[in-house]
Short mmCIF file of C-alpha atoms and ligand atoms in Angstrom, two decimals:
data_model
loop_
_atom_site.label_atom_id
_atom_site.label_comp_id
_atom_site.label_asym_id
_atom_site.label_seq_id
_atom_site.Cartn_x
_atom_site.Cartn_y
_atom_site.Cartn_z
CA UNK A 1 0.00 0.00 0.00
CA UNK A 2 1.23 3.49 -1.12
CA UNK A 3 2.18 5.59 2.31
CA UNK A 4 1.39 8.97 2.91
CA UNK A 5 3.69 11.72 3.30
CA UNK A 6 2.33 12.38 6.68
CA UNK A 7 3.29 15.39 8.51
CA UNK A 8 3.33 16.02 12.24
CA UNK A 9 0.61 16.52 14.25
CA UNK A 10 0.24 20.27 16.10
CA UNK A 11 0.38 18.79 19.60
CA UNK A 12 -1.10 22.07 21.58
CA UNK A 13 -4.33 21.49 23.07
CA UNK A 14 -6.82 24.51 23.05
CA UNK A 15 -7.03 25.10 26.96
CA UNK A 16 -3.54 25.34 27.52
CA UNK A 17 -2.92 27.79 25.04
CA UNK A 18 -5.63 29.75 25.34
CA UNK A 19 -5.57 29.85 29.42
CA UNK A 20 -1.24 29.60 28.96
CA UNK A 21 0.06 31.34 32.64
CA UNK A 22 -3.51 31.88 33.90
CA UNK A 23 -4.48 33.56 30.68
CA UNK A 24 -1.41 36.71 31.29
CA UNK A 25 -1.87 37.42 27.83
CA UNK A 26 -5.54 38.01 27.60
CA UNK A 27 -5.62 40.13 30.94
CA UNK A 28 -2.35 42.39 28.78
CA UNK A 29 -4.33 42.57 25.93
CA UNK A 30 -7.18 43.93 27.84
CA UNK A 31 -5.51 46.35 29.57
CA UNK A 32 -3.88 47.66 26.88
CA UNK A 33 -7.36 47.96 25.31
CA UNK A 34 -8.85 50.02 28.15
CA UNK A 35 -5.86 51.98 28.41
CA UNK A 36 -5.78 53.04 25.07
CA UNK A 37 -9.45 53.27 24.89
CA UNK A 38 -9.01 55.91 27.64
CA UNK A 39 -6.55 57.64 26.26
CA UNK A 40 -7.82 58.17 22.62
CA UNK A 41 -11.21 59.23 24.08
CA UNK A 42 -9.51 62.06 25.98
CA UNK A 43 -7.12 62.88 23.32
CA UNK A 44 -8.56 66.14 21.72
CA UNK A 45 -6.01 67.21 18.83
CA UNK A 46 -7.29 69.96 16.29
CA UNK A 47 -8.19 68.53 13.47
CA UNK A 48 -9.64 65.31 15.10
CA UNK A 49 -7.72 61.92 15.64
CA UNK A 50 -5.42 60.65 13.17
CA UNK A 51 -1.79 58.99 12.75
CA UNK A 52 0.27 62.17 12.85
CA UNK A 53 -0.26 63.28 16.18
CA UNK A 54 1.60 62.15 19.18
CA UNK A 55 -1.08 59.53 20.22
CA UNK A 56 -1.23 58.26 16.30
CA UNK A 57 2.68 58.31 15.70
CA UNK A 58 2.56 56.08 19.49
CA UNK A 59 -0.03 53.60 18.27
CA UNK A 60 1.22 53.70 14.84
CA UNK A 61 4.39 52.34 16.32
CA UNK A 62 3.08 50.42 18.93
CA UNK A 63 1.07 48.85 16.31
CA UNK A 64 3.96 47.97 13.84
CA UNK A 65 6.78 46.75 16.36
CA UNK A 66 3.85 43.83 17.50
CA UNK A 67 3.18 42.98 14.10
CA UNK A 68 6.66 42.52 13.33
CA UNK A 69 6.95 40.36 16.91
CA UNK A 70 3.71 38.77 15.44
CA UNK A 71 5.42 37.83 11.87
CA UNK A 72 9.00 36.76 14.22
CA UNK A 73 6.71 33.81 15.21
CA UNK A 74 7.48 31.95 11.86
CA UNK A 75 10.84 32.22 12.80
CA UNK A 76 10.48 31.26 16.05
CA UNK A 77 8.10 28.01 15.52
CA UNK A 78 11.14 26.88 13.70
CA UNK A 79 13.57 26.92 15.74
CA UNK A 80 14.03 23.72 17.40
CA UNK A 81 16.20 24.43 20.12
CA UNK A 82 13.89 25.40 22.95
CA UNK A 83 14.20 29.02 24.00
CA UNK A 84 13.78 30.15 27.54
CA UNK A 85 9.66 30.44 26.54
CA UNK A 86 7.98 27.32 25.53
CA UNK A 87 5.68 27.46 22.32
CA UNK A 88 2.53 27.16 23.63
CA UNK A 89 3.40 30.48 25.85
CA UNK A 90 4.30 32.47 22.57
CA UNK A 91 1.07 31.04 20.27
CA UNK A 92 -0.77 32.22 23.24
CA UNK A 93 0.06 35.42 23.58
CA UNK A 94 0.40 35.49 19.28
CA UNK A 95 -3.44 35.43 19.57
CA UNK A 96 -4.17 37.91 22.07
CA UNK A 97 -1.94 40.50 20.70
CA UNK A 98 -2.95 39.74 17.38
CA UNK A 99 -6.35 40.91 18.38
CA UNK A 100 -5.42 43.59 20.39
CA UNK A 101 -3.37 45.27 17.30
CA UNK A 102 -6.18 45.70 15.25
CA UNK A 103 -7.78 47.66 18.10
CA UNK A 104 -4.68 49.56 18.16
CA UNK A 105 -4.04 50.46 14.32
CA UNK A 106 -7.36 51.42 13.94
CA UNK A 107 -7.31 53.85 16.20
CA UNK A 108 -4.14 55.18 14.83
CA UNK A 109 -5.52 55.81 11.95
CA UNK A 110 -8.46 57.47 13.72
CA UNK A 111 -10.82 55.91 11.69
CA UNK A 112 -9.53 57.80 8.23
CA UNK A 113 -9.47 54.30 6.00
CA UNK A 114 -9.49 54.84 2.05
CA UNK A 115 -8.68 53.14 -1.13
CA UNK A 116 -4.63 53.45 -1.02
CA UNK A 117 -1.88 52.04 0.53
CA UNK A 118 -2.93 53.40 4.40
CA UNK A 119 -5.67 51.29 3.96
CA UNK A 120 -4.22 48.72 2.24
CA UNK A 121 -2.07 47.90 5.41
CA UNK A 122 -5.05 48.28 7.29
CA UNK A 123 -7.24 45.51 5.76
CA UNK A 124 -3.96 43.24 5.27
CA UNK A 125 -4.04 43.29 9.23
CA UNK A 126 -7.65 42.60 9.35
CA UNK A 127 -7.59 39.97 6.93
CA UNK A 128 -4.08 38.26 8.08
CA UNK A 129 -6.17 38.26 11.76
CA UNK A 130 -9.20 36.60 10.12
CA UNK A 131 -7.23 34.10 8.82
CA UNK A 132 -5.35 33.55 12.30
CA UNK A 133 -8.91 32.79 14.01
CA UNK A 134 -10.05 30.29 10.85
CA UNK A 135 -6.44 28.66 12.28
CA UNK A 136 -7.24 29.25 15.98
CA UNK A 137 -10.73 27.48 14.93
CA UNK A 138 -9.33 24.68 13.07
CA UNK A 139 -6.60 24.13 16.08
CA UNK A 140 -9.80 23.99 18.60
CA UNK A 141 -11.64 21.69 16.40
CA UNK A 142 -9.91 19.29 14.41
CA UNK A 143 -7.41 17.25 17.18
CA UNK A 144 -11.01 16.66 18.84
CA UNK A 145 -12.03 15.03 15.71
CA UNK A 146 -9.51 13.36 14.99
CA UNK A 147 -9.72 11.42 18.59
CA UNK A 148 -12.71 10.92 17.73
CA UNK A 149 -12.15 9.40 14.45
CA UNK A 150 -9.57 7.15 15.17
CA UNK A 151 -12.14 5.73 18.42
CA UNK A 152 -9.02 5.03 20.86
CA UNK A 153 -6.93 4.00 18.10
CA UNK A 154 -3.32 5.03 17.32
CA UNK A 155 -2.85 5.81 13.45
CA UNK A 156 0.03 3.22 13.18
CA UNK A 157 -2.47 1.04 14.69
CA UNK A 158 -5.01 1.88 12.15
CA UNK A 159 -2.09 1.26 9.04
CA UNK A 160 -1.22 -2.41 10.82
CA UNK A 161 -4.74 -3.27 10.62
CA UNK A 162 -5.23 -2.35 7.19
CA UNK A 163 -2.09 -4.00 6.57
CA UNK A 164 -3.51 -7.42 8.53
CA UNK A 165 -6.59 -6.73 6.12
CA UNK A 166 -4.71 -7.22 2.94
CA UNK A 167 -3.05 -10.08 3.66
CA UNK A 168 -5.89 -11.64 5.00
CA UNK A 169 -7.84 -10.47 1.63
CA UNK A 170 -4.53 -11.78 -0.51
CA UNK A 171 -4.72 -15.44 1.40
CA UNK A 172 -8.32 -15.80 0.73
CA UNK A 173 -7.90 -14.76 -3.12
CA UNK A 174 -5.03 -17.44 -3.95
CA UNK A 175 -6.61 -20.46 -4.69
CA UNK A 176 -9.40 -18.42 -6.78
CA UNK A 177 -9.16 -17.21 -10.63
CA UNK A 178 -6.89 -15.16 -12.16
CA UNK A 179 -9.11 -11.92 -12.31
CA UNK A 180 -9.70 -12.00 -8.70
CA UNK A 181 -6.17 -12.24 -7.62
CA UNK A 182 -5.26 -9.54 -10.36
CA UNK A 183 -8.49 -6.83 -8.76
CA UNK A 184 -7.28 -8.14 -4.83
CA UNK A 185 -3.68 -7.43 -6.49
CA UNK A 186 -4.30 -3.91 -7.37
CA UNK A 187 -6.10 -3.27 -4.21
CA UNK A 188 -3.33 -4.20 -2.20
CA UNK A 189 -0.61 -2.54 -4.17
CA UNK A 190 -2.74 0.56 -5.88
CA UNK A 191 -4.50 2.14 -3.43
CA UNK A 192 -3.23 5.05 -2.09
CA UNK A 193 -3.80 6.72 1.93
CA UNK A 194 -3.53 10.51 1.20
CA UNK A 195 -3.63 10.84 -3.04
CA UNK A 196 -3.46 14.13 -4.44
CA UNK A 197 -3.73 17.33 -2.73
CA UNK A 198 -7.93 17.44 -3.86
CA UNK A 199 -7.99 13.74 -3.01
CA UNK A 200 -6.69 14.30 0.76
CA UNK A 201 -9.34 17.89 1.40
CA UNK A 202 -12.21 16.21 -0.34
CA UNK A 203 -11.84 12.90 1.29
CA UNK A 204 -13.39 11.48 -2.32
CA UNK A 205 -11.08 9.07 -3.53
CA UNK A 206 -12.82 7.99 -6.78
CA UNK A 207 -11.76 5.05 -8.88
CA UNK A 208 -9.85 3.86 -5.37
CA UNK A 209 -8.87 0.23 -6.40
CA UNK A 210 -10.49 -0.98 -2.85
CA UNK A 211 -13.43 0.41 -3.29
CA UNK A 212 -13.34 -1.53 -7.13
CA UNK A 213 -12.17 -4.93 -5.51
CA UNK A 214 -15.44 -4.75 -3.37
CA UNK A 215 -17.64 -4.34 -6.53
CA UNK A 216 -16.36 -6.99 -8.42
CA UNK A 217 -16.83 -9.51 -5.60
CA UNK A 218 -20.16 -8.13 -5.37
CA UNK A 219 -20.82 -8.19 -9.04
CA UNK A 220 -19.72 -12.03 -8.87
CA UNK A 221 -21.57 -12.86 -5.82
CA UNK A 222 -24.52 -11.96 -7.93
CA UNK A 223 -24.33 -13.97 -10.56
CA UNK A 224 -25.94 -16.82 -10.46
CA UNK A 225 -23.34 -19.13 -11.65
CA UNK A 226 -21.37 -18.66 -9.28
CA UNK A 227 -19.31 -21.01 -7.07
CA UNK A 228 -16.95 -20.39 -4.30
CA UNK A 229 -19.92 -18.51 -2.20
CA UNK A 230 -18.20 -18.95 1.36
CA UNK A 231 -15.06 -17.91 0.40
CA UNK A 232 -16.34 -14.72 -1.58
CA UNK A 233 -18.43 -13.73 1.07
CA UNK A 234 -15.08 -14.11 3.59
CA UNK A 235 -13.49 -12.11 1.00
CA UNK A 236 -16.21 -9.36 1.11
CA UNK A 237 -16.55 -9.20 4.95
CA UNK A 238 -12.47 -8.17 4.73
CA UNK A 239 -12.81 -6.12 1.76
CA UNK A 240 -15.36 -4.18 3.77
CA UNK A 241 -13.57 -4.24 6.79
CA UNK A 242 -10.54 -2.71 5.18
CA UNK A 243 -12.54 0.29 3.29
CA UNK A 244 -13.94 0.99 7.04
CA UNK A 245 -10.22 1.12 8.34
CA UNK A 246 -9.50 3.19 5.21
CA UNK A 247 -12.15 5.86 5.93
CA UNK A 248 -10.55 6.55 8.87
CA UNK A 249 -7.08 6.76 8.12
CA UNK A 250 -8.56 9.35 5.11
CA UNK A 251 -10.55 11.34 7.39
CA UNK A 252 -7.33 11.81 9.64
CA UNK A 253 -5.13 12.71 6.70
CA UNK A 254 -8.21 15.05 5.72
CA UNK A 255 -8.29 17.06 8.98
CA UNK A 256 -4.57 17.21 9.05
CA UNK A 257 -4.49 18.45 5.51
CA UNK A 258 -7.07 21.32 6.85
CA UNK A 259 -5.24 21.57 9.36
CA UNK A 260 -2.10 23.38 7.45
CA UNK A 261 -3.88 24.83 4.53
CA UNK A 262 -5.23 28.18 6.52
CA UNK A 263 -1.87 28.71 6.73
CA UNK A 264 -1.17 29.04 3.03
CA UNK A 265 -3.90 32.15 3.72
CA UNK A 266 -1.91 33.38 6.92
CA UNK A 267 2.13 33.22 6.11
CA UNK A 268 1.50 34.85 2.63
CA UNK A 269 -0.59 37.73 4.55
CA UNK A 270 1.75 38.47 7.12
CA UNK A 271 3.98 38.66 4.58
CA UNK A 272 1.98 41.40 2.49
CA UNK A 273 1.38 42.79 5.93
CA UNK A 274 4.85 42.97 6.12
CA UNK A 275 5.60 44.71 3.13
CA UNK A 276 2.25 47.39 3.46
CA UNK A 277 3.37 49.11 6.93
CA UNK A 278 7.15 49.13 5.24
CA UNK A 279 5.65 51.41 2.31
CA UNK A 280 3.25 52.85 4.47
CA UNK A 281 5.91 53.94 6.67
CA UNK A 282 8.03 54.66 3.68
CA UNK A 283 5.17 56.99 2.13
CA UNK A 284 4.90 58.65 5.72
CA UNK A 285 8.48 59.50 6.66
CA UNK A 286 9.54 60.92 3.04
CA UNK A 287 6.45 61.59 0.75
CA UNK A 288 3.92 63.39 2.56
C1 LIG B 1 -0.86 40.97 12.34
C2 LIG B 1 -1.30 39.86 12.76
C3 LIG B 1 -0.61 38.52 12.62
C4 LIG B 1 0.56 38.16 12.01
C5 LIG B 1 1.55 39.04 11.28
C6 LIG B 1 0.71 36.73 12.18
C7 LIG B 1 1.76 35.96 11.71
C8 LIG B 1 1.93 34.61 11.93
C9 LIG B 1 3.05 33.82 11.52
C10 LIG B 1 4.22 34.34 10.72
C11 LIG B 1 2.85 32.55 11.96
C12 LIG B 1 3.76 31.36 11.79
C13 LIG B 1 3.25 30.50 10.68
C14 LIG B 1 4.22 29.43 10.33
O1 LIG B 1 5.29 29.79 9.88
O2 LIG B 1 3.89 28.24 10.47
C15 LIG B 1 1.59 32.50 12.63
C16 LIG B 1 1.02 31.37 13.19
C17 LIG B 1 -0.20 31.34 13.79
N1 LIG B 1 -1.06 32.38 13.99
FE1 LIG B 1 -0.72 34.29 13.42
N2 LIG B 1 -0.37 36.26 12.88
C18 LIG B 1 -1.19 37.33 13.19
C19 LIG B 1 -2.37 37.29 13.90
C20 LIG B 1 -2.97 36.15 14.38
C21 LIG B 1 -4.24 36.11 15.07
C22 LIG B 1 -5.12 37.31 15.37
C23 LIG B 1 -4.48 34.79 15.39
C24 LIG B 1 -5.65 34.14 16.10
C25 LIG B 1 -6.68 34.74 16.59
C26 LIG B 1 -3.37 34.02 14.90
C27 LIG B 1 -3.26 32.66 15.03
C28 LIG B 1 -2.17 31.93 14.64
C29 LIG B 1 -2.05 30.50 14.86
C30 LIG B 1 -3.09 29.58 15.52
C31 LIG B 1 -0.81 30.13 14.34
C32 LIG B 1 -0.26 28.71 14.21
C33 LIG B 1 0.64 28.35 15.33
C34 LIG B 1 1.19 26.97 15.08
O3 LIG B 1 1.24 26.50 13.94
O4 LIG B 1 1.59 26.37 16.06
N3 LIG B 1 -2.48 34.86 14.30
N4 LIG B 1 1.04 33.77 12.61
#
């Protein structure tokens, strides 16, 4: 049987990030929200609020040195040494303060968003966040699933018994024609766990040489010529049992697949990100 290329799984469970050192980071983040909350309502500059007065140029700063701390996580995640902070401490305060700088750019811009490059950066923030919940989401979600899916199982488990399955299926085949032994053949050797990138999202694995073994035992248990009943029936029952063990071994490679795709949607945005506040800044410092 064709192995996937199976990745690792995330191995942080949602209530110890979320709650890391008696959730430190959410009480910061809120603080920081009151505080500037406070601050920006008694702020009276002529002209109104916006990002070139002393409380915008703050924020405005405030607001890019996180995002860049935010972005350093990529960096961070991959280093494998461990650093005086564990990872779970720094995803868990990457979420909080991921919030709370959307609170704080947008009042540094003092609400003055338009169609250019200001508000470009702007909505790259907003959007790079989205994404970063959809992740949070999928973090929350899918380990519970997959528990759930495997019923107590370990995967390996779940791969040895599919492997038991096919031997059993290849014993019971010998001694029976030649176009049995060829379908059992290709349903040992041709079927694959993960597929193509579509195959492993979906979860539809069409034309799946299992799934055509089954039919053609049912097609011949059917007719009514047929002889070798017990043993084709025998050969069913483990055909069957084998697409079960395959669902689930799918269904896992499915929610691990979902699992890293948001972040095809996050890493590019925090790069954009990236690049917006540096031309923003740019724009800001020498052009206007
Ligand atoms: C300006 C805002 C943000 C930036 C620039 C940013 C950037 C990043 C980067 C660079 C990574 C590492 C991805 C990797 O290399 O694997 C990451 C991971 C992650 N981010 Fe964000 N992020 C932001 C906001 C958020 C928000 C608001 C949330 C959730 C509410 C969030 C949730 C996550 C999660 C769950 C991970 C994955 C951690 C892991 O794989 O262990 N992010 N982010």
């Amino acid at each position: 049987m064709k192995q996937p290329g199976q990745k690792v799984g995330v191995g942080l469970s949602r209530g110890a990030v979320m709650a890391a050192h008696d959730f430190l980071f959410l009480k910061i983040s809120c603080a920081v929200t009151i505080l500037v909350l406070g601050v920006y309502a008694w702020h009276n500059p002529a002209g109104g609020p916006k990002g070139d007065t002393w409380l915008g140029y703050t924020l405005g700063i405030g607001s890019a040195l996180v995002v860049c701390w935010l972005a350093y996580f990529g960096i961070r995640k991959r280093r494998y040494a461990a650093g005086s902070v564990d990872l779970r401490t720094w995803l868990a305060a990457h979420i909080y303060l991921g919030v709370l700088v959307i609170i704080v750019a947008t009042l540094h811009s003092g609400f003055r968003l338009g169609l250019n490059l200001h508000g470009l950066a702007w909505l790259l923030l907003v959007l790079t966040c989205i994404s970063g919940v959809f992740g949070l989401q999928a973090y929350i979600r899918y380990p519970r699933l997959m528990v759930a899916n495997r019923g107590g199982i370990a995967f390996d488990a779940l791969l040895g018994q599919i492997a038991d399955a096919d031997r059993e299926m290849q014993a019971t085949a010998m001694p029976m024609g030649d176009d049995l032994s060829r379908s059992v053949h290709a349903a040992i050797t041709g079927t694959t766990l993960s597929g193509t990138a579509w195959q492993r999202l979906s979860g539809r694995f069409a034309a799946c040489p299992t799934a055509k073994m089954r039919q053609t035992v049912e097609t011949m248990l059917r007719s009514p010529s047929v002889d070798e009943v017990p043993a084709l029936r025998q050969l069913l029952a483990q055909v069957i049992r084998k697409e079960a063990l395959l669902a689930r071994v799918r269904r896992e490679l499915q929610l691990l697949a979902w699992l890293q795709v948001w972040l095809f949607f996050h890493i590019p945005l925090s790069c954009a990100l990236l690049a917006a506040i540096t031309a923003h800044v740019t724009a800001v410092m020498f052009f206007l």
